[in-house]
Amino acid sequence: MTTAAVVLIDGFEEIEALATVDILRRGGVDVTTASLTDSQVVTGGHNIPVQADAMFADVDVQGADVLIIPGGTTAFDEHDGLKKEVVARADADKYVAAICAAPMVLGGLGLLKGKNATCYPGFEKYCEGAVILDAPAVVDGKVITGHGPGWALEFALSILAEVVSVKKAAEVRSGLLLDGPNIP
């Protein structure tokens, strides 16, 4: 079974994290949410407490098919343990996905040099060496980036298409009525 790890830290963008978890689970991915704080209850940027599945230290981040970093805060970029895992994944040519402000983590580590990417407006300066595209989601090799909260579903569907299949992503998209209403 395909697996994913979604990291959470206080201030994370709830839409980006939870929509991604939801979409991936609908697509049959075994998703584990991992707290980067000292508690399994992590509070999002809009004061929504979320119970993470596990503590980050207890999750096999390298064993996951994809590591996902939602945005909402620059605190992800200050977590040394997360950055160490991101570098290890990049060195092993494994998927890393980041949306909104989170591509700054990848940019600061030099992982976006020469890659197409997207991010929240104003964070382009942190995506060192990236070719920034104005797109909902961008896949370049094993790096997947998303524009922001309004595009969280497209970001998640892009991840699903990469780690499971385009067919499964299309099935989930259809079930969510993203291609328009089916009203006779």
PDB file of N, CA and C in Angstrom, residues 27 30 44 59 64 70 74 86 95 112 122 132 135 148 161 169:
ATOM      1  N   GLY A  27      -8.080   8.139  -2.006  1.00  0.00           N
ATOM      2  CA  GLY A  27      -7.361   7.448  -3.068  1.00  0.00           C
ATOM      3  C   GLY A  27      -6.659   6.180  -2.622  1.00  0.00           C
ATOM      4  N   ASP A  30      -2.327   5.189   2.672  1.00  0.00           N
ATOM      5  CA  ASP A  30      -2.232   5.097   4.135  1.00  0.00           C
ATOM      6  C   ASP A  30      -1.471   6.330   4.613  1.00  0.00           C
ATOM      7  N   GLY A  44      -3.816  24.537  14.407  1.00  0.00           N
ATOM      8  CA  GLY A  44      -3.612  25.174  13.117  1.00  0.00           C
ATOM      9  C   GLY A  44      -3.654  26.689  13.217  1.00  0.00           C
ATOM     10  N   VAL A  59       7.600   8.244  13.559  1.00  0.00           N
ATOM     11  CA  VAL A  59       7.139   7.948  12.202  1.00  0.00           C
ATOM     12  C   VAL A  59       8.339   7.615  11.316  1.00  0.00           C
ATOM     13  N   ALA A  64       8.041   6.280   4.013  1.00  0.00           N
ATOM     14  CA  ALA A  64       6.824   6.758   3.348  1.00  0.00           C
ATOM     15  C   ALA A  64       7.101   7.004   1.873  1.00  0.00           C
ATOM     16  N   PRO A  70       2.490  20.978   4.751  1.00  0.00           N
ATOM     17  CA  PRO A  70       1.526  22.035   4.455  1.00  0.00           C
ATOM     18  C   PRO A  70       2.143  23.392   4.790  1.00  0.00           C
ATOM     19  N   THR A  74       5.982  29.790   8.824  1.00  0.00           N
ATOM     20  CA  THR A  74       7.398  29.573   8.511  1.00  0.00           C
ATOM     21  C   THR A  74       8.063  28.656   9.542  1.00  0.00           C
ATOM     22  N   VAL A  86      14.011  15.814   5.067  1.00  0.00           N
ATOM     23  CA  VAL A  86      13.776  16.280   3.703  1.00  0.00           C
ATOM     24  C   VAL A  86      15.032  16.066   2.856  1.00  0.00           C
ATOM     25  N   TYR A  95       9.814  11.219  -3.079  1.00  0.00           N
ATOM     26  CA  TYR A  95       8.895  12.358  -3.182  1.00  0.00           C
ATOM     27  C   TYR A  95       8.842  13.216  -1.927  1.00  0.00           C
ATOM     28  N   LEU A 112      15.318  23.241  -4.807  1.00  0.00           N
ATOM     29  CA  LEU A 112      14.503  23.758  -5.903  1.00  0.00           C
ATOM     30  C   LEU A 112      15.336  24.330  -7.045  1.00  0.00           C
ATOM     31  N   GLY A 122       4.753  36.036  -2.614  1.00  0.00           N
ATOM     32  CA  GLY A 122       5.629  36.681  -1.642  1.00  0.00           C
ATOM     33  C   GLY A 122       6.705  35.745  -1.109  1.00  0.00           C
ATOM     34  N   ILE A 132       9.665  29.821 -10.892  1.00  0.00           N
ATOM     35  CA  ILE A 132       8.350  29.922 -10.263  1.00  0.00           C
ATOM     36  C   ILE A 132       7.265  30.045 -11.331  1.00  0.00           C
ATOM     37  N   ALA A 135       0.781  28.500 -11.008  1.00  0.00           N
ATOM     38  CA  ALA A 135      -0.022  27.308 -11.251  1.00  0.00           C
ATOM     39  C   ALA A 135      -0.527  26.758  -9.923  1.00  0.00           C
ATOM     40  N   GLY A 148      -1.315  27.468  -2.807  1.00  0.00           N
ATOM     41  CA  GLY A 148      -1.874  27.983  -1.569  1.00  0.00           C
ATOM     42  C   GLY A 148      -3.177  27.302  -1.219  1.00  0.00           C
ATOM     43  N   ALA A 161      -1.870  11.493  -8.092  1.00  0.00           N
ATOM     44  CA  ALA A 161      -1.538  11.060  -9.456  1.00  0.00           C
ATOM     45  C   ALA A 161      -0.108  10.539  -9.534  1.00  0.00           C
ATOM     46  N   ALA A 169      -6.416   9.359  -9.330  1.00  0.00           N
ATOM     47  CA  ALA A 169      -6.641  10.790  -9.099  1.00  0.00           C
ATOM     48  C   ALA A 169      -7.881  11.256  -9.852  1.00  0.00           C
TER      49      ALA A 169
END
